[in-house]
Amino acid sequence: MSRCWDEYGIKPVIDTRRLWKDGEQTRLLPGHTNVVYDEGGAVYCYCPETGARQQMSNGGFEKDRGTLKKVCPAKAYGITCQGREQCPVAGGVRVPLAVDRRIFTPIARESYKWAKEYRYRTAVERVNSRLDVSFGFERHTIRGLAKMRARCGLALCVMLAMALGRVREKQQERMRSLVRSVS
C-alpha cells in the first residue's frame, strides 16, 4: 500500500485484515504517553485526570508532512475533559503514516470519506476478493509464477462459466453467485 501513495500518488482504500495476534486491542502511539491507536486506524486519547478514553477527531491529511491530523475530542466535539489544561495533546496530534503503513493511509480509515470511497470499489476488486476467499488464493501453497498464473486462469474461467450458465438458464440476477443453482 505504501507504494501506491509514495510512488504514484494514489490514495489506497483497501480494508485490512486483523493481524494483531497477541490479544492487544490498542498500541501506544510512539512519542506520546496518553495516545493509542487500534488496528482499525482509530486514534484515542486518555484524559490525564480521569483516565477516560475518547476517540480523537479527524483533522485531515497533511501531504507535505505525510501525517494525519487528529484533533482533541474536547476541542472538536465540545465535550468536557477535566484534564484538558494539563493534557499534552490538547492541541491535537499528528500521526505519521510511517507509524504503521498498513493501518494509517492518506485517507483516515475511520472517516466518512474513507467509508464513502470504500463503497466505490470496482468490480475488479470484488473479483480479486473472490479469488482470495472463494478460490483459496489467500492461503495457498502454490510455488512458481507459471503455476500461479495457470491456477488464476482456471479460477477466472470457472467464474465466467458460472456466469454464462446463469445467463443461459435465465438467472441473470444470480449471475455473480458461485453456488450451484437449485433446479
Coordinates of C-alpha atoms in Angstrom, one line a residue:
M1 CA 0.0 0.0 0.0
S2 CA 2.8 2.4 0.7
R3 CA 4.0 2.2 -3.0
C4 CA 0.5 3.3 -4.1
W5 CA 0.9 6.6 -2.3
D6 CA 4.7 7.1 -2.3
E7 CA 5.4 6.3 -5.9
Y8 CA 2.2 7.0 -7.7
G9 CA 0.2 9.4 -5.5
I10 CA -2.7 7.0 -5.3
K11 CA -4.6 7.1 -2.0
P12 CA -5.2 3.4 -1.2
V13 CA -8.7 2.4 0.0
I14 CA -8.1 -1.2 1.0
D15 CA -9.6 -2.9 4.0
T16 CA -7.1 -4.5 6.3
R17 CA -7.1 -8.0 7.8
R18 CA -6.8 -8.3 11.6
L19 CA -3.2 -9.3 12.2
W20 CA -2.6 -8.4 15.8
K21 CA -2.4 -11.8 17.3
D22 CA -1.1 -11.0 20.8
G23 CA -4.5 -10.0 22.1
E24 CA -3.9 -6.3 22.5
Q25 CA -6.7 -4.0 21.4
T26 CA -4.6 -0.9 21.2
R27 CA -1.0 0.2 20.8
L28 CA 0.7 3.3 22.2
L29 CA 1.4 5.9 19.6
P30 CA 5.2 6.5 19.5
G31 CA 6.3 9.7 21.2
H32 CA 3.1 10.0 23.3
T33 CA 2.1 8.8 26.8
N34 CA -1.7 9.1 26.6
V35 CA -2.5 8.4 22.9
V36 CA -3.2 5.0 21.5
Y37 CA -4.5 3.6 18.2
D38 CA -6.3 0.4 17.3
E39 CA -6.0 -1.9 14.3
G40 CA -8.9 -0.1 12.5
G41 CA -6.9 3.2 12.5
A42 CA -8.9 5.0 15.2
V43 CA -6.8 7.1 17.5
Y44 CA -7.8 7.6 21.1
C45 CA -6.5 9.9 23.9
Y46 CA -6.7 9.3 27.6
C47 CA -7.7 12.1 30.0
P48 CA -4.7 12.7 32.3
E49 CA -7.1 13.5 35.2
T50 CA -9.7 10.8 35.0
G51 CA -8.2 8.2 32.6
A52 CA -11.3 8.3 30.4
R53 CA -10.7 7.3 26.8
Q54 CA -12.1 9.4 23.9
Q55 CA -11.7 8.9 20.2
M56 CA -9.9 11.8 18.6
S57 CA -11.5 13.6 15.7
N58 CA -10.1 13.7 12.1
G59 CA -8.3 16.9 11.2
G60 CA -7.3 15.9 7.7
F61 CA -4.2 14.7 5.9
E62 CA -1.0 16.8 5.6
K63 CA 0.5 15.8 2.3
D64 CA 3.8 17.7 2.7
R65 CA 4.4 16.1 6.2
G66 CA 3.0 12.7 5.4
T67 CA 0.8 12.8 8.6
L68 CA -2.8 12.5 9.6
K69 CA -4.0 15.3 11.9
K70 CA -6.1 14.2 14.9
V71 CA -7.9 16.8 17.0
C72 CA -8.6 16.7 20.7
P73 CA -12.2 15.4 21.2
A74 CA -12.9 18.1 23.8
K75 CA -12.0 20.8 21.3
A76 CA -13.7 19.1 18.3
Y77 CA -16.9 17.9 19.9
G78 CA -17.2 20.3 22.9
I79 CA -17.2 17.6 25.5
T80 CA -15.8 18.3 28.9
C81 CA -12.4 16.9 29.8
Q82 CA -11.2 17.6 33.3
G83 CA -7.6 17.2 32.4
R84 CA -7.6 19.4 29.3
E85 CA -5.3 22.1 30.9
Q86 CA -2.5 19.6 31.6
C87 CA -3.1 17.3 28.6
P88 CA -0.1 17.1 26.3
V89 CA -2.3 16.6 23.2
A90 CA -4.9 19.2 23.9
G91 CA -3.9 21.0 20.7
G92 CA -4.1 17.8 18.7
V93 CA -1.6 15.3 17.4
R94 CA 0.0 14.4 14.1
V95 CA 0.2 10.7 13.2
P96 CA 3.0 10.0 10.7
L97 CA 1.9 7.4 8.1
A98 CA 5.2 5.7 8.8
V99 CA 4.0 4.6 12.3
D100 CA 2.2 1.7 10.5
R101 CA 1.7 2.0 6.8
R102 CA -0.8 -0.8 6.8
I103 CA -3.1 1.0 9.2
F104 CA -2.5 4.7 8.5
T105 CA -3.3 5.8 5.0
P106 CA -3.7 9.3 3.4
I107 CA -7.5 8.9 3.9
A108 CA -8.2 8.1 7.6
R109 CA -9.8 4.7 7.9
E110 CA -12.5 5.8 10.4
S111 CA -13.5 8.8 8.4
Y112 CA -16.7 9.3 6.5
K113 CA -14.6 9.9 3.3
W114 CA -12.9 6.5 3.6
A115 CA -16.3 4.8 4.0
K116 CA -17.7 6.6 1.0
E117 CA -14.6 5.8 -1.1
Y118 CA -14.7 2.2 0.0
R119 CA -18.2 1.8 -1.3
Y120 CA -17.0 2.8 -4.8
R121 CA -14.6 -0.1 -5.2
T122 CA -14.5 -1.5 -8.7
A123 CA -15.7 -4.9 -9.9
V124 CA -12.1 -5.9 -10.3
E125 CA -11.6 -5.6 -6.6
R126 CA -14.6 -7.8 -6.0
V127 CA -13.2 -10.4 -8.4
N128 CA -9.8 -10.2 -6.6
S129 CA -11.7 -10.8 -3.3
R130 CA -13.4 -13.9 -4.7
L131 CA -10.1 -15.2 -5.9
D132 CA -8.6 -14.7 -2.4
V133 CA -11.6 -16.0 -0.4
S134 CA -13.7 -18.4 -2.5
F135 CA -10.9 -19.9 -4.5
G136 CA -8.4 -20.1 -1.7
F137 CA -5.6 -17.9 -3.0
E138 CA -5.2 -16.1 0.3
R139 CA -3.8 -19.2 1.9
H140 CA -2.3 -21.1 -1.0
T141 CA 0.8 -23.3 -1.2
I142 CA 1.5 -22.8 -4.9
R143 CA 5.1 -22.1 -5.8
G144 CA 6.1 -20.7 -9.1
L145 CA 4.7 -17.9 -11.2
A146 CA 3.7 -20.3 -14.1
K147 CA 1.7 -22.5 -11.7
M148 CA 0.0 -19.5 -10.1
R149 CA -0.9 -18.0 -13.5
A150 CA -2.4 -21.3 -14.5
R151 CA -4.5 -21.6 -11.4
C152 CA -5.7 -18.0 -11.6
G153 CA -6.6 -18.5 -15.2
L154 CA -8.6 -21.6 -14.3
A155 CA -10.4 -19.8 -11.4
L156 CA -11.3 -16.9 -13.8
C157 CA -12.6 -19.4 -16.3
V158 CA -14.8 -21.1 -13.7
M159 CA -16.2 -17.7 -12.7
L160 CA -17.0 -16.9 -16.3
A161 CA -18.5 -20.3 -16.9
M162 CA -20.8 -19.9 -13.9
A163 CA -21.9 -16.5 -15.1
L164 CA -22.6 -17.9 -18.6
G165 CA -24.5 -20.8 -17.2
R166 CA -26.7 -18.4 -15.2
V167 CA -27.4 -16.3 -18.3
R168 CA -28.4 -19.4 -20.3
E169 CA -30.7 -20.6 -17.5
K170 CA -32.3 -17.1 -17.4
Q171 CA -31.0 -16.5 -13.9
Q172 CA -29.2 -13.2 -14.6
E173 CA -29.9 -11.9 -11.1
R174 CA -27.8 -14.8 -9.7
M175 CA -25.0 -14.4 -12.3
R176 CA -22.3 -13.5 -9.7
S177 CA -23.2 -16.4 -7.4
L178 CA -20.6 -19.2 -7.2
V179 CA -23.1 -21.6 -5.6
R180 CA -24.8 -24.3 -7.6
S181 CA -28.3 -23.4 -8.9
V182 CA -31.3 -25.1 -7.4
S183 CA -33.4 -26.9 -10.1

